[in-house]
Short mmCIF file of C-alpha atoms in Angstrom, two decimals:
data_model
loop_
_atom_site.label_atom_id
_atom_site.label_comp_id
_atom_site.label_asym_id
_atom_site.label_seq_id
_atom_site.Cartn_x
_atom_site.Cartn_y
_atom_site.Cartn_z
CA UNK A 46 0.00 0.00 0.00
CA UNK A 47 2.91 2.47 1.00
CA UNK A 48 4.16 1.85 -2.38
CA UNK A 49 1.08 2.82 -4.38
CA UNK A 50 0.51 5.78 -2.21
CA UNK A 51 4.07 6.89 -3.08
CA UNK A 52 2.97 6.33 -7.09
CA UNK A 53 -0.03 8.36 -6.86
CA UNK A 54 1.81 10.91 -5.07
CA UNK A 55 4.76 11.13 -7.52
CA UNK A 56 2.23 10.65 -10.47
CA UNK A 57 -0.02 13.54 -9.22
CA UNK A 58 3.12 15.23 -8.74
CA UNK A 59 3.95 14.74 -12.26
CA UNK A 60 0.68 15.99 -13.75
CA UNK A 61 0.22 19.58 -11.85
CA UNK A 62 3.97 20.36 -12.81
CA UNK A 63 3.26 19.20 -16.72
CA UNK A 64 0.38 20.98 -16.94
CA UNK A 65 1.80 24.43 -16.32
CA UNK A 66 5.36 23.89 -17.92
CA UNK A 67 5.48 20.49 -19.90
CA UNK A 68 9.38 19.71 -19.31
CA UNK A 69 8.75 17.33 -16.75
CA UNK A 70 7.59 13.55 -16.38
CA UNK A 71 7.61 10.43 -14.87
CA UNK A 72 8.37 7.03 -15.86
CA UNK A 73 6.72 4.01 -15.01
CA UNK A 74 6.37 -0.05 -16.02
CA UNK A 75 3.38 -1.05 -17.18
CA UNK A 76 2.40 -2.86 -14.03
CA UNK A 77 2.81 0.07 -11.99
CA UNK A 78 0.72 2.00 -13.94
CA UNK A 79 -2.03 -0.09 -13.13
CA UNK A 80 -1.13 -0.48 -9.48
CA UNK A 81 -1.97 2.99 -9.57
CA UNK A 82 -5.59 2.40 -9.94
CA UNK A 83 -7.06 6.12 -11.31
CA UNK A 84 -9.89 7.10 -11.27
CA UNK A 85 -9.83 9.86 -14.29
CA UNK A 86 -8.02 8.96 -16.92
CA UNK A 87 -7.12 12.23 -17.84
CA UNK A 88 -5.24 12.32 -15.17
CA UNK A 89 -2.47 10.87 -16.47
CA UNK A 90 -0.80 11.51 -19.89
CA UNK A 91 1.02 8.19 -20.60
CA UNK A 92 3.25 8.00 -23.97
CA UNK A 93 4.72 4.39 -24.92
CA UNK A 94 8.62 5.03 -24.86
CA UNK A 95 10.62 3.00 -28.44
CA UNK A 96 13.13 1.73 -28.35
CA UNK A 97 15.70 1.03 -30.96
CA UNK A 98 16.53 -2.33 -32.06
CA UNK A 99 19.23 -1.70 -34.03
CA UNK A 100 22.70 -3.40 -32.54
CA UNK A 101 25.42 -1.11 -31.98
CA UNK A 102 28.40 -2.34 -32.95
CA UNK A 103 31.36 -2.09 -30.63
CA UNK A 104 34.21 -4.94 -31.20
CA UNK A 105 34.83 -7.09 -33.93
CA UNK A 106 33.59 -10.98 -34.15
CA UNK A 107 37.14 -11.73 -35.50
CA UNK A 108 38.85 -9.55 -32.56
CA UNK A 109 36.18 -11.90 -30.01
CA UNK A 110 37.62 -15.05 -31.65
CA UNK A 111 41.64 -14.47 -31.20
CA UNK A 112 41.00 -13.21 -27.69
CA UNK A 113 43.85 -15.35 -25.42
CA UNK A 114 43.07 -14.45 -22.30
CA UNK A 115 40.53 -16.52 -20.28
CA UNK A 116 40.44 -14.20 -16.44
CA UNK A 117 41.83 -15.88 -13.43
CA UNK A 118 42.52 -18.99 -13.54
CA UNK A 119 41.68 -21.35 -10.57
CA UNK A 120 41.84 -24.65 -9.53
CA UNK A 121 39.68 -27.16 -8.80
CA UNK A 122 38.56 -27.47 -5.63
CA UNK A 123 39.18 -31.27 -5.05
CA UNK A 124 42.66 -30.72 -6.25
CA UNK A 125 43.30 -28.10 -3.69
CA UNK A 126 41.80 -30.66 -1.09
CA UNK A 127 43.91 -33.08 -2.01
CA UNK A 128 47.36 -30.87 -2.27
CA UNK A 129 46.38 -29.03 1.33
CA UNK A 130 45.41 -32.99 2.69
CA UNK A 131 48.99 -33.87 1.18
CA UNK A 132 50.95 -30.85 2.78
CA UNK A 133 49.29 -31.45 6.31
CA UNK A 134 50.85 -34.87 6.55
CA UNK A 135 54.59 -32.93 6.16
CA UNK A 136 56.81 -30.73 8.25
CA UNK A 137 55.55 -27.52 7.28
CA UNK A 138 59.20 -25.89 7.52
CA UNK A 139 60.48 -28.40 5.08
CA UNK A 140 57.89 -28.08 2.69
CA UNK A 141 58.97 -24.33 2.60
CA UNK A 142 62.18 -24.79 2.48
CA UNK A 143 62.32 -27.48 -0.23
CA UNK A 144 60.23 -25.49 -2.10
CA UNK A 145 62.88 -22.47 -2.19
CA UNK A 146 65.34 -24.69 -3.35
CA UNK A 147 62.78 -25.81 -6.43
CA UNK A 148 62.20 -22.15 -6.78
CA UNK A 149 66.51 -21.64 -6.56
CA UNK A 150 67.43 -24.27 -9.72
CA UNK A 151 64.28 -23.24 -11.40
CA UNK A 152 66.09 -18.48 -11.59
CA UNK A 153 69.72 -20.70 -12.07
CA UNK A 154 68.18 -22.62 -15.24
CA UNK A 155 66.59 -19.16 -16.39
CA UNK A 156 69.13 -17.69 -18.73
CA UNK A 157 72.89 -18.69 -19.00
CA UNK A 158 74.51 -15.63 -17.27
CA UNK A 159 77.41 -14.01 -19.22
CA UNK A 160 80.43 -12.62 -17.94
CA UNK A 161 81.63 -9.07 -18.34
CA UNK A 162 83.94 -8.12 -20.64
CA UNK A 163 84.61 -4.70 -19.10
CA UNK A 164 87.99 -4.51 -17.64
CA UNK A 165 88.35 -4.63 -13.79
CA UNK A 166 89.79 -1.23 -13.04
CA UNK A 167 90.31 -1.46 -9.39
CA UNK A 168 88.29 1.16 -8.65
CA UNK A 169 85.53 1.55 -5.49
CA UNK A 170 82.38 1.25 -8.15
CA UNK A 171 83.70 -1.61 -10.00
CA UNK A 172 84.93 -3.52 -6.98
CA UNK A 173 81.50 -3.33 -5.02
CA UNK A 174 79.25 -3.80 -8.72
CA UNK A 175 81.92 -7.41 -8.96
CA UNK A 176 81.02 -8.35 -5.22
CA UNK A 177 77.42 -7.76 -5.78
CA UNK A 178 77.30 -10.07 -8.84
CA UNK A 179 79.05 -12.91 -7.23
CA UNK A 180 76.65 -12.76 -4.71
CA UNK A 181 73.58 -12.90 -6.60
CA UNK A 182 75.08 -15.77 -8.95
CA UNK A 183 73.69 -18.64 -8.48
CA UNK A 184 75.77 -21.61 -10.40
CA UNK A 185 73.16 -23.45 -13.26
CA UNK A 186 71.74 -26.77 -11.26
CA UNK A 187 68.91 -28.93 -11.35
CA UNK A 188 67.11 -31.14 -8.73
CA UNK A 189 66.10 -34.68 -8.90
CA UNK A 190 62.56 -35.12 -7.54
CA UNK A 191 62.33 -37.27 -4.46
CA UNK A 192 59.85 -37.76 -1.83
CA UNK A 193 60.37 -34.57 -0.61
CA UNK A 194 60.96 -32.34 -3.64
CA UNK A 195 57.63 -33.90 -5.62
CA UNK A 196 55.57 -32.53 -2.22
CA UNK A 197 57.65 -29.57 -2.84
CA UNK A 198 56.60 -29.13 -6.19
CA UNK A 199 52.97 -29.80 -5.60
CA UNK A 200 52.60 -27.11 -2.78
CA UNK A 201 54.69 -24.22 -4.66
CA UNK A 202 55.11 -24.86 -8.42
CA UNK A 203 51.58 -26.78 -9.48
CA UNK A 204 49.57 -23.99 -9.61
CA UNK A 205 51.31 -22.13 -12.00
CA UNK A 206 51.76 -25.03 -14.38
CA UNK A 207 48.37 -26.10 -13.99
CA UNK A 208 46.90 -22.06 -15.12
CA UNK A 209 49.51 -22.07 -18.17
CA UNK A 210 48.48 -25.28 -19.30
CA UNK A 211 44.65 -24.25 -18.89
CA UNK A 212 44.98 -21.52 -20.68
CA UNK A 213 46.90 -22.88 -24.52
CA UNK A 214 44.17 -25.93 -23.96
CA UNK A 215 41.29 -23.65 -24.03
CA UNK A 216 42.73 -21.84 -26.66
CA UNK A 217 43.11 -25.42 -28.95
CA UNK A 218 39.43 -25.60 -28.00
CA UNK A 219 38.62 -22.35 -29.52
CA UNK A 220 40.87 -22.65 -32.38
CA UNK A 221 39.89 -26.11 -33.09
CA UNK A 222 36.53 -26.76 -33.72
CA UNK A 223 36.74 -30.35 -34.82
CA UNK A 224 39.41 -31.52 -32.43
CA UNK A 225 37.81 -33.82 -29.87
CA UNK A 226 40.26 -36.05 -28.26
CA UNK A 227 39.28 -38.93 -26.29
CA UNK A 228 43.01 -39.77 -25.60
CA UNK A 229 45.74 -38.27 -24.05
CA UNK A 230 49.59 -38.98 -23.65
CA UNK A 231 51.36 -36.33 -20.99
CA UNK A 232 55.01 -37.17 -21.00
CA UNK A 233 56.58 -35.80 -17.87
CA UNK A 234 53.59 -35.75 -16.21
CA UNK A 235 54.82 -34.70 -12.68
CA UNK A 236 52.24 -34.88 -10.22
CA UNK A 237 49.39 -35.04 -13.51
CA UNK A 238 49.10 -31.06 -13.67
CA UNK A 239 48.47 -31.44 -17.50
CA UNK A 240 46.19 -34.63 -16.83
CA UNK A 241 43.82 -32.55 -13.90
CA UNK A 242 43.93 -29.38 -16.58
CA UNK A 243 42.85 -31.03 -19.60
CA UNK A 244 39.99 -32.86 -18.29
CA UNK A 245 38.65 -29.36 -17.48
CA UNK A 246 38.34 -28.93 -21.25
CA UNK A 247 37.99 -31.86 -23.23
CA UNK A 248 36.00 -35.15 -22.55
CA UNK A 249 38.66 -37.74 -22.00
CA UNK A 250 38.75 -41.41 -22.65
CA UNK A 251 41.83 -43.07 -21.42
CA UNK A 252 44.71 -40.41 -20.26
CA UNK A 253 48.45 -42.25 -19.63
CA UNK A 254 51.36 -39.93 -17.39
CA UNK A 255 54.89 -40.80 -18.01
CA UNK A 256 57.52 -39.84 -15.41
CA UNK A 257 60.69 -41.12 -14.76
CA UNK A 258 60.47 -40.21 -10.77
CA UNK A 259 58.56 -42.36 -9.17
CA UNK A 260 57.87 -40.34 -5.96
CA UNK A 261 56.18 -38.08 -8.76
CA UNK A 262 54.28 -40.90 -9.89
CA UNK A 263 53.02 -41.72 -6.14
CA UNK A 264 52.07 -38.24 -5.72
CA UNK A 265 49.82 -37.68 -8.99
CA UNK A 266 47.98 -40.78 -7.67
CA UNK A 267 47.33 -39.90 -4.17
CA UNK A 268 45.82 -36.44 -6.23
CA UNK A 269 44.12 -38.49 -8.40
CA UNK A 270 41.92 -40.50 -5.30
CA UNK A 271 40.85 -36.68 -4.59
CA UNK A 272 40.39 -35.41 -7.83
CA UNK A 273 38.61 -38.59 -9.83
CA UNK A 274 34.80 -38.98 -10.37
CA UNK A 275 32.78 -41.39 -12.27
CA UNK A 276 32.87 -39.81 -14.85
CA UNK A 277 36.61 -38.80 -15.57
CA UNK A 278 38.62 -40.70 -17.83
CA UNK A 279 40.51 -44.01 -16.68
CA UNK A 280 44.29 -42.76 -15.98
CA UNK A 281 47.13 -45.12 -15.91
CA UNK A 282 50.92 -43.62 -14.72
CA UNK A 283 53.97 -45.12 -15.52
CA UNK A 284 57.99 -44.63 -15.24
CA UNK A 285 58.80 -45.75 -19.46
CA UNK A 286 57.57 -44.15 -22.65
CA UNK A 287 57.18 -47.41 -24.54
CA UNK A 288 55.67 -47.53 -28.68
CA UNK A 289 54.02 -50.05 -30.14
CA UNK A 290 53.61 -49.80 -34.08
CA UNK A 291 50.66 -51.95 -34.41
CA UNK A 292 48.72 -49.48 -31.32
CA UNK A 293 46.59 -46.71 -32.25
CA UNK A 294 48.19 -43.20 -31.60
CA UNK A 295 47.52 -40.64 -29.19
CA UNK A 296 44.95 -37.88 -30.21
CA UNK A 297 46.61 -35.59 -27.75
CA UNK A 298 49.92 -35.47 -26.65
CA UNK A 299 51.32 -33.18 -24.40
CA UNK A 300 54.75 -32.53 -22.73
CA UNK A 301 54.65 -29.68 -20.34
CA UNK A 302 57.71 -27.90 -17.91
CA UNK A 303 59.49 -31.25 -18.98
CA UNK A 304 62.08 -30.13 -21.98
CA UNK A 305 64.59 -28.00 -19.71
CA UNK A 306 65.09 -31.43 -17.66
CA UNK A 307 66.59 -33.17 -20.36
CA UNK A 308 70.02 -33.11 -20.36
CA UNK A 309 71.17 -32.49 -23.79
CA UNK A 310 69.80 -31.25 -27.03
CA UNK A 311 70.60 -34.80 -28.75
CA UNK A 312 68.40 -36.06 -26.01
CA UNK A 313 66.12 -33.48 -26.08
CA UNK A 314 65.90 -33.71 -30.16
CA UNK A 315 64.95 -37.52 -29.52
CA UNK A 316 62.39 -37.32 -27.11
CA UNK A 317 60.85 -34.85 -29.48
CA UNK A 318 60.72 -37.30 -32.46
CA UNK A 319 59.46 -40.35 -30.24
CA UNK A 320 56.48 -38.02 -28.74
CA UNK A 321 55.86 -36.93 -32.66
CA UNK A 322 55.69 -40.22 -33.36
CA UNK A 323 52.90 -41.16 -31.12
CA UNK A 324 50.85 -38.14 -31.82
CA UNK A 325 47.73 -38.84 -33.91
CA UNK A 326 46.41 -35.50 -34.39
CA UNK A 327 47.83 -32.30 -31.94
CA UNK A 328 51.50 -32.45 -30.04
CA UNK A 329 51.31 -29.40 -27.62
CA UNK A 330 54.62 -28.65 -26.21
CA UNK A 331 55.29 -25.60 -22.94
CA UNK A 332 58.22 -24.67 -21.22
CA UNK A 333 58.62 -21.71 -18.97
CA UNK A 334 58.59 -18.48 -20.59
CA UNK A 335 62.48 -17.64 -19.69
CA UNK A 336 65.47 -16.99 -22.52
CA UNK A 337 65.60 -21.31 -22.05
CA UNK A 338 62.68 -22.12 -21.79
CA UNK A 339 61.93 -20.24 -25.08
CA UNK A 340 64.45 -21.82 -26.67
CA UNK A 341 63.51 -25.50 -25.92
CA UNK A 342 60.38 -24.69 -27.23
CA UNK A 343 61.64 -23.22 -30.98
CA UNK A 344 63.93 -25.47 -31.30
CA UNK A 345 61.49 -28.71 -30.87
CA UNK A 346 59.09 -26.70 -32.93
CA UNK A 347 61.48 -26.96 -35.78
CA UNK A 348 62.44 -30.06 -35.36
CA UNK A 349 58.89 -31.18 -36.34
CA UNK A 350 58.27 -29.36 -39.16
CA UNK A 351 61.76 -30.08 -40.47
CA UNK A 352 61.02 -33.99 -40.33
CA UNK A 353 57.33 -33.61 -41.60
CA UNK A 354 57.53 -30.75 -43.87
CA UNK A 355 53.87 -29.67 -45.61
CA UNK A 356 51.82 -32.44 -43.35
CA UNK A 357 52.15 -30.62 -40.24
CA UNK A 358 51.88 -27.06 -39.41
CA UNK A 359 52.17 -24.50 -36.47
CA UNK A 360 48.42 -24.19 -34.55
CA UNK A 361 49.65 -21.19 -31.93
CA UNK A 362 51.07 -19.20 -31.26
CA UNK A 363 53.17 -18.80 -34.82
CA UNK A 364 50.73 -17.48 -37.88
CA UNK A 365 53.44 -19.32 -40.39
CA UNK A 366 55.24 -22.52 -40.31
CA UNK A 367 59.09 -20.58 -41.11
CA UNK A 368 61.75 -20.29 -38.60
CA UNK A 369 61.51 -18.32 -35.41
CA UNK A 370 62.44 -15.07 -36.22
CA UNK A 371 62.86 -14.41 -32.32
CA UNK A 372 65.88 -17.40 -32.19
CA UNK A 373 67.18 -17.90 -35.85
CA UNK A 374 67.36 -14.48 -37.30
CA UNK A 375 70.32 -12.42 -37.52
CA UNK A 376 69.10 -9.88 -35.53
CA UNK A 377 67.71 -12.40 -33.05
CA UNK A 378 69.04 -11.38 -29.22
CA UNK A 379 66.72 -13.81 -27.32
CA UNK A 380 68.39 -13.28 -23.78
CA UNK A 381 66.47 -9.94 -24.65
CA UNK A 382 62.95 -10.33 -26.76
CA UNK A 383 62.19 -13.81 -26.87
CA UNK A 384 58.16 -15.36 -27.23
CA UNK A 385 56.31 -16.01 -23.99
CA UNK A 386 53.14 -15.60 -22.54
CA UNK A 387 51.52 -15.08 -19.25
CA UNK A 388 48.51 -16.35 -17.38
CA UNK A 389 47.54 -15.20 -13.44
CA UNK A 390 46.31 -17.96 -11.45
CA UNK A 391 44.78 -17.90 -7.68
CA UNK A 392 47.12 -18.90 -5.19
CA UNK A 393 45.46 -21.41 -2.73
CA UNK A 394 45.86 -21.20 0.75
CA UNK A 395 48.57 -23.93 0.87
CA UNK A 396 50.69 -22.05 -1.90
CA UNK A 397 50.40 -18.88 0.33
CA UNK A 398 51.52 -20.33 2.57
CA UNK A 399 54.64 -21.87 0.82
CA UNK A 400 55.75 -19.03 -0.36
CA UNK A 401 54.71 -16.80 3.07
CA UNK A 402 53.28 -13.94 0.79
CA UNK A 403 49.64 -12.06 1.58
CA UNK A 404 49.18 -11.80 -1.75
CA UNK A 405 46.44 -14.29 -3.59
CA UNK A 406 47.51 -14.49 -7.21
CA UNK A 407 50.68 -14.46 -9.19
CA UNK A 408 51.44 -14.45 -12.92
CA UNK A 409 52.45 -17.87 -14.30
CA UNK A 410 54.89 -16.83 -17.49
CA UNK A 411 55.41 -19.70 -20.34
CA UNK A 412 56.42 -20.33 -23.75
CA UNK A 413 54.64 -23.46 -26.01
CA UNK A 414 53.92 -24.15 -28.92
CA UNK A 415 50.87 -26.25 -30.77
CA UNK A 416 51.71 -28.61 -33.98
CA UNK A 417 48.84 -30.38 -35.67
CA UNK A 418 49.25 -32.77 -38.65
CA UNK A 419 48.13 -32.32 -41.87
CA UNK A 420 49.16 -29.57 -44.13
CA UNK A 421 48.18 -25.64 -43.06
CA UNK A 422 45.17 -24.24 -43.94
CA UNK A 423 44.93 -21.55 -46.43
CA UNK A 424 43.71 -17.95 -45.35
CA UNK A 425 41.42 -17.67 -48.32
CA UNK A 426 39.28 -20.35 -46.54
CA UNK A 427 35.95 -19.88 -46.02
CA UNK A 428 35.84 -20.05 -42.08
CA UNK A 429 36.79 -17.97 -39.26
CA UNK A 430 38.81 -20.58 -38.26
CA UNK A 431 40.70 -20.71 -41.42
CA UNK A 432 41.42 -17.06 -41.45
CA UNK A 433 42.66 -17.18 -38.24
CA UNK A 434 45.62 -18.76 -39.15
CA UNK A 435 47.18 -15.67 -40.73
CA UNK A 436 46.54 -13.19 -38.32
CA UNK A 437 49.78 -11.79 -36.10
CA UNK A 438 49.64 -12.41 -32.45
CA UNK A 439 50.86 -9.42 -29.86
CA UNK A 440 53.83 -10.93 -28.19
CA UNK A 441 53.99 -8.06 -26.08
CA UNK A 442 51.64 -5.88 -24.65
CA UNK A 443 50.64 -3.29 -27.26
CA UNK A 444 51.52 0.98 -26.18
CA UNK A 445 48.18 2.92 -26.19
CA UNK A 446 49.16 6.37 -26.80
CA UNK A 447 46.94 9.57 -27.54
CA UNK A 448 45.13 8.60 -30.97
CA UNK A 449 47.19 5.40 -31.39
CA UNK A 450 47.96 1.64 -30.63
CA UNK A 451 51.34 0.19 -31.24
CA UNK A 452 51.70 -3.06 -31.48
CA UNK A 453 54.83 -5.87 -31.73
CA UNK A 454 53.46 -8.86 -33.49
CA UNK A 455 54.49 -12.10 -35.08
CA UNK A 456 53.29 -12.03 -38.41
CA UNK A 457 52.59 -14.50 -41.06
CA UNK A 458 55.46 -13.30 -42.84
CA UNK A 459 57.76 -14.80 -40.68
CA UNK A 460 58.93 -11.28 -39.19
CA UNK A 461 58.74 -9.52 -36.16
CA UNK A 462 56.70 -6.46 -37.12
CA UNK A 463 55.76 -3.28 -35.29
CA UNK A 464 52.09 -2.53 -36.16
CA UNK A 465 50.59 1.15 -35.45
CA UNK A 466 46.96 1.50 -35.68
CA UNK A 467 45.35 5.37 -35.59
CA UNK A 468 42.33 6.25 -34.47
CA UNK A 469 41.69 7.46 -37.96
CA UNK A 470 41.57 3.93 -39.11
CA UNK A 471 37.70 3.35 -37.71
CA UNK A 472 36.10 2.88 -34.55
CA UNK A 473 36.04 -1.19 -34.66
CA UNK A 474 39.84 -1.10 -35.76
CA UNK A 475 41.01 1.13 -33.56
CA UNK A 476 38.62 -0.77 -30.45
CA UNK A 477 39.74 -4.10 -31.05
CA UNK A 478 43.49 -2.25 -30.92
CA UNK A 479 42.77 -0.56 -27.86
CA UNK A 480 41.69 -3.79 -26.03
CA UNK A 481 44.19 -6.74 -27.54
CA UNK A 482 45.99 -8.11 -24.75
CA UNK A 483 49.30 -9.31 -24.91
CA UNK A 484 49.11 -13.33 -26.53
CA UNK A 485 45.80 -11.83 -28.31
CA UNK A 486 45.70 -12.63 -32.54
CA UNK A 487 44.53 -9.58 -34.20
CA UNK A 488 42.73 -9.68 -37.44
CA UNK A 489 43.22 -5.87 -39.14
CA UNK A 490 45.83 -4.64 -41.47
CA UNK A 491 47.52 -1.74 -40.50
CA UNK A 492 46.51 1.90 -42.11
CA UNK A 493 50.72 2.64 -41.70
CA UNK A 494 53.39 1.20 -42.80
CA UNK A 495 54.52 -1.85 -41.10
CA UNK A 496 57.82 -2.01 -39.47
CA UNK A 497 60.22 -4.92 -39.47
CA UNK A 498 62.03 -5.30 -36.01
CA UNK A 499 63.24 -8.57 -36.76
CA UNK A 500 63.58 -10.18 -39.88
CA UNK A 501 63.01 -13.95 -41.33
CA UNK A 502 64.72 -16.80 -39.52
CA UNK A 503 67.60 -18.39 -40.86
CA UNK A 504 68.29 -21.95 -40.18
CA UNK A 505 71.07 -22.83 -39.05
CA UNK A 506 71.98 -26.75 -38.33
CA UNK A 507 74.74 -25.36 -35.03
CA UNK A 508 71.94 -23.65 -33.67
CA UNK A 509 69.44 -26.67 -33.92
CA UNK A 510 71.96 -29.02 -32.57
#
């Protein structure tokens, strides 16, 4: 009753104010304009409000389609159950503390750190800049992952992994439209980070881990009693990458965080190969997004198309099949510019605590690569998905100045190209430039000329061995 008083009020209101100087009125729902019950109908002057139907146009549907980014990624609760369940059963202090060691080899295996040619001249400066650098050098080591270095690696290095790996499957799923895999190979699969993200995606069959470390292998299946429902796919873990001919191949095969563990490059150039050879449709391949990391990842990627030549191609993040500009160009300086991405993920309480920080996410940064077989598709195709192909990807975040987007992409060229896109250019153009994220394909010529930062890649057999 209060409410249709208040009505009445505000409509009578409405109509002594129009009436003497029309430049006032009140709107009102259908439903409350019966609520108010009148009883003169010229009391009320009621006019039906249009409304245009006409959709205004803001982005792009191409822009919407090579969108990367996917928010915050987080993970699933059961899996956080069953990492926090396996931390409370350790010493808290050496979960910690094996966990800064991880986190020690992980900076030493970064980049290979150079020394300086300037000459020592004995002075104050140089002798305190020398002390400093010894200090902070840490000599280039891995660990081997026991008992207590897998538990390690659960609590402070698993989420990270698992938001990277999230993120380039959901992008296959967008990409892909006819990829449906019902199997799955994950070759160094740790404590099944690749295995737990996956199944958030696709609808998986029969998945198989390979590790060599078997305290790994215990710990991905004391995750998996926690993380498994009826309806997940039937996962076997083993310690040996065995082939069979005569067996059916892999729709999916992934090796993630695994390539900077191999020893050498032969090795590394072998393992490669074998996985290839047990892929039936996608290989997807991620390392971390440091100088190394980066470099695993090109490398491998060239390795493939090398041995298969037109019947396989480059899915993401490359829009051409040539060689990395970024590592086999002349003007390449990859301790400096090299191809990675990054991804934030929500730090669970037990990873918090690990690391002793208040904050609740972090950025996980990687570099990957996705190979399909069959030959490329052609630009001039007929689909989205087919265009797709030959639009460059930001691989860095683009500079949005005062009328103006600059952008550093990889471009189907082969060439690291520096993109500018005005204002002037039109309002979806210049949109989609102002919002494309770093990772992001974008699908519009530029108005200016393009600049080439880096130029084609060059292949050279010393730097692929």
């Amino acid at each position: 009753m209060a409410t249709k008083q208040l009505l009445r009020r505000l409509a009578s209101r409405s109509y002594s104010t129009s009436s003497s100087s029309n430049n006032k009125a009140i709107f009102l729902t259908e439903k409350q304009l019966q609520s108010l019950a009148l009883d003169q109908e010229s009391e009320l002057v009621a006019k039906e409000i249009s409304v245009a139907s006409e959709h205004h146009v803001r982005s792009s549907e191409e822009a919407d389609f090579g969108r990367k980014r996917i928010g915050c990624v987080e993970l699933p609760k059961p899996l956080i159950h069953g990492i926090t369940e396996l931390v409370e059963g350790q010493d808290k202090r050496l979960v910690r503390t094996d966990a800064l060691r991880l986190y020690d080899a992980l900076r030493s295996t970064a980049r290979i750190p150079k020394e300086s040619n300037e000459d020592f001249d004995g002075s104050r400066k140089a002798k305190k800049l020398r002390n400093s650098s010894a200090k902070t050098l840490v000599e280039p080591h891995k660990l081997s992952y026991g008992p207590r270095e897998s538990v390690a690696y659960a609590a402070g290095v698993l989420p990270s992994t698992f938001a990277a790996i999230t993120n380039v499957m959901h992008e296959i799923a967008g990409r892909i439209a006819d990829f449906k895999p019902r199997s799955m190979l994950d070759f160094g699969t740790g404590p099944g980070t690749a295995i737990w993200a996956t199944r958030k995606v696709f609808k998986l069959e029969t998945c198989v881990g390979v590790d060599l470390s078997e305290d790994m292998l215990r710990v991905a299946e004391l995750l998996e009693e926690s993380v498994k429902s009826k309806d997940d796919a039937a996962i076997e873990f083993k310690r040996y990458l065995g082939f069979d001919p005569k067996a059916p191949k892999t729709d999916l095969v992934v090796s993630a965080f695994t390539l900077g563990d191999i020893a050498s490059t032969a090795l590394q150039k072998s393992t490669i190969e074998q996985l290839w050879e047990q892929t039936g449709d996608v290989l997807v391949l991620i390392d971390r997004g440091t100088p190394i990391g980066f470099s695993n990842i090109a490398r491998a990627r060239q390795w493939i198309l090398d041995l298969e030549g037109a019947n396989a191609h480059v899915v993401a993040p490359c829009p051409h099949d040539r060689p990395c500009p970024l590592l086999f160009s002349p003007q390449a300086k990859p301790d400096d510019l090299w191809c990675h991405f990054s991804q934030r993920v929500q730090r669970p309480t037990f990873l918090m605590k690990t690391k002793h920080s208040k904050f609740n996410t972090e950025d996980s940064k990687y570099s990957y690569v996705v190979l399909r077989r069959k030959s490329r598709p052609t630009a001039a195709g007929s689909t989205m998905e087919d265009k797709a192909y030959a639009w460059p990807r930001l691989i860095q975040p683009a500079l949005k100045k005062n009328g103006h987007v600059v952008m550093d992409v990889c471009s189907k060229e082969g060439e690291i190209q520096r993109m500018v896109i005005p204002k002037s250019q039109g309002k979806v153009p210049y949109r989609d430039a102002r919002k494309a994220m770093w990772g992001d394909l974008f699908p519009h010529p530029s108005k200016n000329k393009v600049i080439t930062r880096v130029s084609q890649g060059i292949l050279d057999k010393e730097a692929l061995e």
